C-alpha positions in Angstrom: -34.5 48.2 -48.8 -35.9 48.5 -45.3 -34.1 48.8 -42.0 -35.9 48.4 -38.7 -34.9 50.4 -35.6 -36.4 49.0 -32.4 -37.5 51.0 -29.4 -34.1 50.6 -27.7 -32.3 52.1 -30.7 -34.7 55.1 -31.0 -34.5 55.7 -27.3 -30.6 55.6 -27.5 -30.6 58.1 -30.4 -33.1 60.4 -28.6 -31.1 60.3 -25.3 -27.8 60.9 -27.1 -29.3 63.8 -29.0 -30.7 65.3 -25.9 -27.3 65.0 -24.2 -25.7 66.5 -27.3 -28.1 69.5 -27.1 -27.2 70.1 -23.5 -23.4 69.6 -23.8 -22.9 70.6 -27.4 -20.9 67.5 -28.2 -21.7 65.9 -31.6 -18.8 63.5 -31.6 -20.3 61.3 -28.9 -23.7 61.7 -30.6 -22.3 60.3 -33.8 -20.9 57.3 -32.0 -24.2 56.7 -30.2 -26.2 56.9 -33.5 -23.7 54.5 -35.1 -24.1 52.1 -32.2 -27.9 52.2 -32.5 -27.6 50.3 -35.8 -26.5 46.7 -36.0 -23.3 45.8 -37.9 -25.4 44.2 -40.7 -27.5 47.3 -41.0 -24.3 49.5 -41.2 -22.8 47.3 -43.9 -26.0 47.4 -45.9 -26.2 51.2 -45.6 -22.6 51.6 -46.6 -23.3 49.5 -49.8 -26.0 52.0 -50.7 -24.2 55.2 -49.9 -22.2 57.0 -52.6 -19.3 57.6 -50.1 -19.5 54.0 -48.8 -18.9 55.4 -45.3 -21.7 55.5 -42.7 -19.5 57.5 -40.2 -19.0 60.2 -42.8 -22.7 60.1 -43.7 -23.6 60.6 -40.0 -21.1 63.6 -39.9 -23.0 65.2 -42.8 -26.4 64.6 -41.2 -25.2 66.0 -37.9 -23.8 69.1 -39.7 -27.1 69.6 -41.3 -29.1 69.0 -38.0 -30.1 72.2 -36.2 -28.9 70.8 -32.9 -32.0 71.7 -30.9 -34.5 68.9 -31.3 -34.0 65.1 -31.0 -37.1 64.3 -33.2 -35.7 66.6 -35.9 -32.5 64.5 -35.9 -34.5 61.3 -36.3 -36.5 62.8 -39.2 -33.4 64.0 -40.8 -31.8 60.6 -40.6 -34.9 59.0 -42.1 -34.9 61.5 -44.9 -31.2 61.2 -45.7 -31.4 57.4 -45.6 -34.5 57.5 -47.9 -32.5 59.5 -50.4 -30.0 56.6 -50.4 -32.8 54.1 -51.0 -33.2 52.9 -47.4 -36.6 53.0 -45.8 -36.2 53.2 -42.0 -39.0 51.5 -40.1 -39.5 52.2 -36.4 -41.6 50.7 -33.7 -44.7 52.9 -33.6 -44.6 53.2 -29.8 -41.0 54.4 -29.9 -41.9 57.5 -31.8 -42.9 59.5 -28.7 -46.0 57.4 -27.9 -44.7 56.2 -24.5 -48.1 57.3 -23.0 -49.8 54.9 -25.3 -48.1 52.0 -23.7 -49.1 53.2 -20.2 -52.6 53.8 -21.4 -52.7 50.2 -22.7 -51.6 49.0 -19.3 -54.2 51.1 -17.6 -56.9 49.7 -19.9 -55.7 46.2 -18.9 -56.0 47.1 -15.3 -59.5 48.4 -15.8 -60.5 45.2 -17.6 -59.1 43.3 -14.6 -61.1 45.4 -12.3 -64.3 44.8 -14.3 -63.6 41.1 -14.2 -63.1 41.2 -10.5 -66.3 43.1 -10.0 -68.2 40.6 -12.2 -66.7 37.7 -10.2 -67.7 39.3 -6.9 -71.3 39.7 -8.1 -71.3 36.0 -9.1 -69.9 35.0 -5.7 -72.6 37.1 -4.0 -75.3 35.3 -5.9 -73.8 31.9 -5.1 -73.0 32.6 -1.5 -74.0 29.7 0.8 -75.8 31.9 3.3 -77.9 33.4 0.5 -80.4 30.7 -0.2 -83.0 31.0 -2.9 -86.3 32.5 -1.8 -88.2 29.4 -2.7 -85.9 27.3 -0.6 -86.2 29.9 2.2 -90.0 29.6 2.1 -89.7 25.8 2.1 -87.4 25.8 5.1 -89.6 28.2 7.0 -92.7 26.1 6.2 -90.9 23.0 7.6 -90.3 24.7 10.9 
């Protein structure tokens, strides 16, 4: 079975883990991790857990977690859920690749710049004051 965690859920878990690291409070972390999953996901997970209790499962995961790295917590959650037959899928950008999103936006901006430069070149060629040389010669000959 697969469960998908979106960027918001991953960010929520990371921020809660970071706060837990700073304050040493795993109770609020457990609640935040629980809230990162939808009710349907929690129900499906509980069906597959031996204990049938996701809250207890999270307690065990947090007890095993070293408490010093948010990414380690995410990996541990994925590993423990995999042992219960649940494959956790995440948004690729959510896994610490925030710079990739910014890079993509920068690339788009560069493309826009290139397009604008190309348009400017075309406008210069078609500018009304810039007549074709043949036409310039014809006009000069007429005078």
